[in-house]
XYZ file of C-alpha atoms in Angstrom:
343
model
C -141.025 34.698 100.124
C -141.993 33.337 103.539
C -144.621 34.975 105.261
C -143.822 36.342 109.098
C -146.405 34.031 110.238
C -144.781 31.120 109.253
C -141.454 32.235 111.022
C -142.394 30.524 115.000
C -142.985 27.135 113.045
C -139.883 27.232 110.911
C -137.786 28.304 113.864
C -139.376 25.362 115.901
C -137.929 23.161 112.848
C -134.859 24.938 112.914
C -134.174 23.820 116.465
C -135.089 20.653 115.816
C -132.349 19.509 113.612
C -129.609 18.927 116.231
C -132.033 18.442 118.890
C -133.939 15.331 116.706
C -130.512 14.024 116.243
C -129.109 14.126 119.374
C -131.979 12.320 120.796
C -132.048 9.684 118.094
C -128.193 9.419 118.713
C -128.855 8.919 122.715
C -131.601 6.621 122.153
C -129.666 4.491 119.993
C -126.439 4.636 122.197
C -127.434 1.643 124.496
C -127.811 -0.815 121.466
C -125.026 -0.111 118.979
C -123.684 -3.322 117.772
C -125.879 -5.122 120.369
C -128.568 -8.152 119.940
C -131.452 -6.467 117.936
C -134.463 -5.287 119.736
C -137.512 -7.223 119.542
C -140.596 -5.434 117.993
C -142.406 -4.907 121.109
C -139.417 -3.964 122.988
C -139.015 0.097 123.759
C -136.052 1.590 123.275
C -134.707 3.949 126.413
C -132.071 5.862 126.737
C -130.179 4.536 129.512
C -126.763 4.905 128.639
C -123.617 2.072 128.499
C -122.906 1.021 124.908
C -119.379 1.696 123.474
C -118.406 4.254 125.694
C -119.728 3.676 127.782
C -122.365 6.728 128.107
C -124.284 8.084 130.925
C -128.028 8.087 129.996
C -129.311 10.270 127.528
C -125.741 11.084 126.305
C -125.017 11.554 123.024
C -122.180 9.867 120.914
C -119.825 10.797 118.350
C -122.526 11.567 115.672
C -123.841 14.649 117.473
C -120.729 15.586 118.889
C -119.030 16.034 115.230
C -122.512 17.707 113.981
C -121.936 20.120 116.896
C -118.633 20.848 115.322
C -120.195 21.849 112.188
C -123.024 23.749 113.858
C -120.099 25.718 115.843
C -118.477 26.458 112.306
C -121.682 27.707 110.925
C -122.464 30.311 113.578
C -118.762 31.434 112.765
C -119.195 31.547 109.093
C -122.293 32.785 107.371
C -120.999 31.010 104.483
C -119.141 27.511 105.462
C -117.713 26.869 101.703
C -114.523 28.840 102.171
C -111.266 27.644 103.071
C -111.154 29.261 106.395
C -114.643 27.699 107.196
C -113.292 24.659 106.044
C -109.713 25.146 108.741
C -112.095 26.179 111.543
C -114.142 23.060 110.970
C -111.308 20.857 111.022
C -109.250 22.166 113.816
C -112.789 21.744 115.884
C -112.829 18.153 114.562
C -109.152 18.082 115.959
C -110.397 19.494 119.380
C -112.713 17.033 119.474
C -110.393 14.411 118.541
C -108.093 15.063 121.415
C -110.850 16.148 124.447
C -114.318 14.443 123.471
C -114.073 11.295 121.438
C -115.587 8.890 123.402
C -116.134 7.242 119.999
C -114.902 7.075 116.462
C -115.315 5.092 113.560
C -112.024 3.678 111.622
C -112.368 6.290 108.379
C -112.519 9.516 110.320
C -109.873 8.456 112.847
C -107.349 7.689 110.290
C -108.318 10.966 108.758
C -107.860 12.813 111.836
C -104.975 11.249 113.013
C -102.840 11.781 109.982
C -104.117 15.786 110.181
C -103.711 16.449 113.664
C -99.549 17.043 113.108
C -100.701 20.013 111.171
C -103.076 21.598 113.471
C -102.475 25.136 113.674
C -100.734 25.503 110.590
C -103.582 26.351 108.027
C -103.125 23.088 105.782
C -105.155 20.985 108.357
C -108.337 21.009 106.346
C -106.290 20.727 103.117
C -104.716 17.453 104.919
C -107.693 15.814 105.921
C -109.416 16.035 102.219
C -106.277 14.801 100.595
C -105.627 11.979 103.141
C -109.301 10.918 102.619
C -108.940 11.293 98.641
C -105.893 9.145 98.850
C -107.505 6.428 100.823
C -110.465 6.653 98.700
C -108.301 6.531 94.998
C -106.098 3.509 96.846
C -109.103 1.282 97.058
C -109.606 1.273 100.690
C -113.676 1.401 101.216
C -114.529 5.223 101.983
C -117.907 5.074 101.984
C -118.671 4.865 105.439
C -121.990 6.317 107.445
C -119.641 8.903 109.087
C -120.171 11.832 107.162
C -123.544 11.132 106.728
C -124.144 11.308 110.663
C -123.042 15.069 110.994
C -123.480 17.184 107.937
C -127.450 17.997 108.715
C -126.348 21.449 110.366
C -125.398 22.473 107.200
C -128.841 22.817 105.973
C -129.393 25.612 108.665
C -126.941 27.622 107.004
C -128.829 27.240 103.693
C -132.278 27.466 104.137
C -132.660 29.316 100.825
C -129.930 28.062 98.356
C -130.522 24.573 97.843
C -127.260 24.729 95.359
C -124.667 26.043 97.831
C -126.077 23.527 100.111
C -124.996 20.565 98.170
C -121.923 22.177 97.425
C -121.322 22.623 101.297
C -122.415 18.843 101.833
C -120.369 17.783 99.265
C -117.066 18.967 100.520
C -117.726 18.775 103.871
C -118.103 15.228 103.419
C -115.106 14.481 101.294
C -113.125 15.989 104.235
C -112.996 12.569 105.861
C -115.094 10.591 103.391
C -114.143 10.921 99.843
C -116.242 8.208 97.956
C -118.910 9.935 95.785
C -121.379 7.760 97.533
C -120.869 9.154 100.988
C -121.079 12.733 99.462
C -124.088 12.229 97.367
C -125.705 10.759 100.665
C -124.900 13.881 102.325
C -126.456 16.221 99.805
C -129.691 14.181 99.753
C -130.184 14.078 103.126
C -128.768 17.785 103.850
C -131.730 18.568 101.357
C -134.390 16.769 102.988
C -133.551 18.454 106.154
C -133.325 22.190 104.660
C -136.528 21.193 102.933
C -138.189 20.148 106.217
C -136.961 23.088 108.090
C -138.487 25.502 105.275
C -141.917 23.477 104.492
C -142.379 21.403 106.938
C -142.507 17.928 104.550
C -139.973 14.995 103.815
C -140.231 15.553 100.091
C -136.676 17.288 99.994
C -134.946 14.059 100.192
C -136.083 12.964 96.648
C -136.085 16.287 95.561
C -132.383 16.391 96.385
C -131.899 13.928 93.554
C -131.970 16.940 90.989
C -128.606 18.318 93.255
C -126.640 14.998 91.978
C -125.330 13.684 88.682
C -127.366 11.740 86.430
C -125.768 8.441 87.346
C -126.381 8.816 91.399
C -129.665 10.103 90.470
C -130.675 6.787 88.876
C -129.186 4.458 91.971
C -129.885 6.278 94.557
C -134.121 6.833 93.175
C -133.898 2.767 93.217
C -132.188 2.829 96.753
C -134.865 5.237 97.960
C -137.533 3.088 96.234
C -136.469 0.177 98.062
C -136.049 1.720 101.393
C -140.028 2.596 101.162
C -140.735 -0.971 100.407
C -138.956 -2.672 103.173
C -138.734 -2.189 107.214
C -135.710 -0.602 108.574
C -134.421 -4.052 109.699
C -134.084 -5.103 106.047
C -131.164 -2.394 105.826
C -128.534 -4.415 108.613
C -125.618 -4.331 108.959
C -125.640 -0.312 108.237
C -121.938 0.982 108.720
C -121.832 1.442 104.783
C -123.553 4.629 104.025
C -126.259 3.357 101.502
C -128.028 0.873 103.982
C -127.655 3.748 106.804
C -129.350 5.852 104.758
C -131.967 3.249 103.586
C -132.359 2.532 107.238
C -133.375 5.833 108.203
C -135.242 7.017 105.791
C -137.421 3.576 105.941
C -137.865 4.687 109.498
C -139.099 7.562 108.302
C -141.427 6.760 105.580
C -142.809 3.735 106.660
C -143.845 4.572 110.191
C -147.444 5.610 110.200
C -148.257 9.450 111.483
C -150.831 8.412 114.927
C -154.068 10.067 114.596
C -154.118 12.985 116.935
C -150.756 13.156 118.081
C -149.014 13.831 114.358
C -145.450 15.590 115.341
C -144.893 13.853 118.691
C -146.098 10.813 117.944
C -144.404 10.021 114.581
C -140.858 11.355 115.560
C -141.382 8.928 118.584
C -142.101 5.932 117.171
C -140.149 6.745 114.021
C -137.016 6.529 115.821
C -137.953 3.569 118.083
C -138.082 1.602 114.402
C -134.482 3.157 113.382
C -132.742 1.870 116.372
C -134.617 -1.578 116.361
C -132.640 -1.722 112.962
C -130.133 -3.083 114.556
C -126.589 -2.772 114.540
C -125.203 1.107 114.232
C -128.428 1.923 116.246
C -126.949 5.183 116.972
C -126.112 6.458 113.491
C -129.224 5.550 112.146
C -131.084 6.970 114.374
C -129.156 10.343 114.242
C -129.327 10.251 110.605
C -133.514 10.104 110.924
C -133.420 12.402 113.997
C -131.735 15.051 112.540
C -134.667 14.903 109.363
C -137.532 14.437 111.596
C -136.722 17.028 113.913
C -136.453 19.284 110.781
C -140.238 18.287 110.069
C -141.914 18.231 113.496
C -139.733 20.631 115.208
C -138.172 20.370 118.855
C -141.428 20.808 120.281
C -141.969 17.252 119.186
C -139.314 15.774 120.955
C -140.285 13.907 123.978
C -139.975 16.051 127.298
C -138.513 12.997 128.977
C -135.780 13.253 125.986
C -135.311 16.906 126.218
C -134.805 16.365 129.933
C -131.836 13.574 129.288
C -130.438 14.564 126.097
C -126.688 16.010 126.907
C -123.294 15.546 125.497
C -119.759 17.111 124.608
C -118.612 20.076 125.161
C -121.338 20.108 128.091
C -124.526 21.167 125.906
C -128.001 19.912 126.477
C -131.299 19.895 124.768
C -131.916 23.806 125.298
C -128.587 24.656 123.606
C -128.949 21.924 120.658
C -131.992 24.118 120.157
C -130.589 27.059 120.119
C -127.870 26.565 118.112
C -130.149 25.517 115.333
C -132.243 28.552 115.390
C -128.925 30.894 115.578
C -127.620 29.589 112.741
C -130.813 29.690 110.567
C -131.949 32.906 111.979
C -129.067 34.800 113.814
C -127.291 37.764 112.695
C -126.278 37.539 108.905
C -129.125 35.948 107.685
C -132.414 37.072 106.568
C -135.727 36.248 107.554
C -136.186 33.474 105.337
C -132.621 32.093 106.729
C -130.976 32.603 103.428
C -127.128 32.869 104.356
C -125.217 36.223 102.550
C -122.945 35.113 100.049
C -118.582 34.730 101.169
C -116.379 36.478 99.349
C -114.071 33.130 99.992
C -116.273 30.591 98.172
């Protein structure tokens, strides 16, 4: 049972999940698929990129994560069919109105489901299309599900098993390859554990939530990430090097003495951007975990002032959403969600 005195820290960490992801996203936007930054070049939220984006504007990584956050705000347990339909419709609304950038796999699945919007079958159509693509041999393990699933962790702070189920299912709605689903399980458990305990240990603890075959290969890939710098894992549109680049940035960036939280979060996100290639996605993935561990208060003030994006959110809105998902109506002091009858 968590002590009441832990609540302010855990609230700050919950607030940091979406905000950290958005900060990494906006920091990486200007450098996506551009020449890699040198080791002494400081990434800046200067906008541009593939959008083009305004300075501090986040991209599809956070835009899609916001849709999942909205789903978690409406449904204490997002594993039910109604919640999945809500998320599918939210993604289609984003697809029609706010998709400044979108990956090929996600675009294909959403386009197939769009004609069924409003019919009640849209989530099933997405998942079926994604599964058919995977079974037909079309590459289906891009980083597009990993980049968006972190908010799910806030809905299951007290239930790793339920979180793993939700992370798998929401990945499979667009990315049915087990590699993508396993990556989402690992990273979501990392985020959950970081909010509750304030450490990065949850990513490796998440190995126990996937099957034996996946556990062995992901253990090897995590070992590689801890042994090599982030730039070693590029190109990183594939989910495995995307997670490795993010994990390398988090684990290989030293924690500066005297400024542990803000200094590490900033330096690790800069390292994620310097990995190159899909810079906004790698930094968004890393940012969710860093924000979950160090909290919203660790995000540099100049970044908090700049961060914004579809559908009109700013830093304070993203932080508030995280806290409401974790500790709002229908959840207890530990952030545990009640069980839904539609699971």
